[in-house]
């Protein structure tokens, strides 16, 4: 809409920048349980169930990444999962290391935060819990199959209440301070989306 008639919207591309980072030798998933604001964060107990499913159904190691601000959230997930295949590494990587870990992951599960955008830019399969406004779902204009993040949102009549400012969502809509379009998603729904995406990318 800015005058470039031949321009077509597409996913961004993050170049491969080698860096020194401890990458698992086996298949692994990356989990981003944090976000810019607490109201975007799915309850950590739900992530526990998703991580347990990833380990039991797909045999992958799960790395919990994100900023140091919510490191306690990652620690709580790691403690409740109680498996050597779940590692909390929140606050332990810089941006380039985080990008490389996402690039080499089998799948990413994320709140509506930078991790999901990194997954899109590295073409890593991703399931993202979004509020149905702001950045998701992605839309592209290029032809051919593109691996877009799979956004999961509970479709409510009030969807879009925070489209101008995430901090202006209707407080009556919240569950423990989180909008219902995020909070009402269940681990079972996310696990089903993971299954569909996994089979699409890797087969049954």
Tab-separated table of N, CA, C and O in Angstrom, residues 19 49 52 54 74 77 85 101 106-107 128 130 151 157 165-167 175 179 186 189 193 199 201 204:
chain	number	residue	atom	x	y	z
A	19	UNK	N	27.855	-19.191	16.339
A	19	UNK	CA	28.185	-18.693	17.669
A	19	UNK	C	28.484	-19.874	18.582
A	19	UNK	O	28.174	-21.022	18.266
A	49	UNK	N	2.348	-29.472	31.349
A	49	UNK	CA	1.669	-30.578	30.670
A	49	UNK	C	2.111	-30.698	29.214
A	49	UNK	O	2.237	-31.802	28.679
A	52	UNK	N	5.639	-32.231	29.232
A	52	UNK	CA	5.539	-33.662	29.530
A	52	UNK	C	5.084	-34.438	28.302
A	52	UNK	O	5.585	-35.544	28.029
A	54	UNK	N	5.527	-33.502	25.107
A	54	UNK	CA	6.619	-33.484	24.132
A	54	UNK	C	7.652	-34.559	24.440
A	54	UNK	O	8.164	-35.234	23.545
A	74	UNK	N	10.524	-20.482	34.487
A	74	UNK	CA	11.204	-21.629	33.883
A	74	UNK	C	11.613	-22.652	34.918
A	74	UNK	O	11.504	-23.860	34.693
A	77	UNK	N	8.604	-24.704	35.955
A	77	UNK	CA	8.267	-25.714	34.943
A	77	UNK	C	9.233	-26.886	35.035
A	77	UNK	O	8.818	-28.049	35.060
A	85	UNK	N	15.205	-34.476	30.751
A	85	UNK	CA	15.020	-33.961	29.400
A	85	UNK	C	14.424	-32.552	29.381
A	85	UNK	O	14.149	-32.014	28.315
A	101	UNK	N	19.695	-21.609	18.727
A	101	UNK	CA	18.985	-22.713	19.381
A	101	UNK	C	17.606	-22.903	18.768
A	101	UNK	O	17.143	-24.030	18.573
A	106	UNK	N	13.496	-28.749	16.705
A	106	UNK	CA	12.481	-29.443	15.915
A	106	UNK	C	11.161	-28.680	15.920
A	106	UNK	O	10.416	-28.698	14.937
A	107	UNK	N	10.876	-28.000	17.037
A	107	UNK	CA	9.618	-27.265	17.167
A	107	UNK	C	9.759	-26.241	18.287
A	107	UNK	O	10.575	-26.422	19.211
A	128	UNK	N	2.101	-20.946	18.593
A	128	UNK	CA	2.148	-19.747	19.431
A	128	UNK	C	0.781	-19.456	20.022
A	128	UNK	O	-0.238	-19.511	19.331
A	130	UNK	N	-1.515	-16.861	20.996
A	130	UNK	CA	-1.679	-15.441	20.697
A	130	UNK	C	-3.043	-14.962	21.156
A	130	UNK	O	-3.962	-15.744	21.370
A	151	UNK	N	-0.954	-20.170	15.046
A	151	UNK	CA	-1.425	-19.414	16.205
A	151	UNK	C	-2.673	-20.073	16.784
A	151	UNK	O	-3.539	-20.547	16.059
A	157	UNK	N	-16.289	-13.316	21.345
A	157	UNK	CA	-16.912	-12.135	20.726
A	157	UNK	C	-16.117	-10.846	20.969
A	157	UNK	O	-16.161	-9.922	20.157
A	165	UNK	N	-3.618	-1.146	22.311
A	165	UNK	CA	-2.661	-1.163	23.411
A	165	UNK	C	-2.950	-2.396	24.245
A	165	UNK	O	-4.025	-2.517	24.820
A	166	UNK	N	-1.975	-3.300	24.312
A	166	UNK	CA	-2.208	-4.573	24.995
A	166	UNK	C	-2.617	-4.379	26.445
A	166	UNK	O	-3.323	-5.198	27.026
A	167	UNK	N	-2.205	-3.277	27.048
A	167	UNK	CA	-2.514	-3.049	28.455
A	167	UNK	C	-3.912	-2.455	28.674
A	167	UNK	O	-4.277	-2.136	29.796
A	175	UNK	N	-8.651	-13.861	33.321
A	175	UNK	CA	-8.582	-14.968	34.273
A	175	UNK	C	-7.208	-14.878	34.914
A	175	UNK	O	-6.189	-15.058	34.247
A	179	UNK	N	-6.011	-12.269	29.581
A	179	UNK	CA	-7.226	-12.305	28.766
A	179	UNK	C	-7.700	-13.735	28.505
A	179	UNK	O	-6.880	-14.641	28.307
A	186	UNK	N	-6.424	-24.793	26.398
A	186	UNK	CA	-6.052	-25.913	27.260
A	186	UNK	C	-4.808	-26.608	26.717
A	186	UNK	O	-4.513	-26.539	25.518
A	189	UNK	N	-5.562	-28.795	23.707
A	189	UNK	CA	-5.666	-28.114	22.419
A	189	UNK	C	-4.276	-27.859	21.844
A	189	UNK	O	-4.022	-28.094	20.662
A	193	UNK	N	-2.450	-29.327	18.359
A	193	UNK	CA	-1.813	-28.482	17.341
A	193	UNK	C	-0.364	-28.909	17.111
A	193	UNK	O	0.113	-28.909	15.976
A	199	UNK	N	3.362	-33.826	12.465
A	199	UNK	CA	3.102	-34.786	11.374
A	199	UNK	C	3.225	-34.129	10.007
A	199	UNK	O	3.659	-34.759	9.049
A	201	UNK	N	5.331	-31.736	9.287
A	201	UNK	CA	6.751	-31.492	9.030
A	201	UNK	C	7.587	-32.770	8.996
A	201	UNK	O	8.548	-32.871	8.213
A	204	UNK	N	4.200	-39.134	10.567
A	204	UNK	CA	3.681	-39.734	11.789
A	204	UNK	C	4.769	-40.494	12.526
A	204	UNK	O	5.621	-41.114	11.906
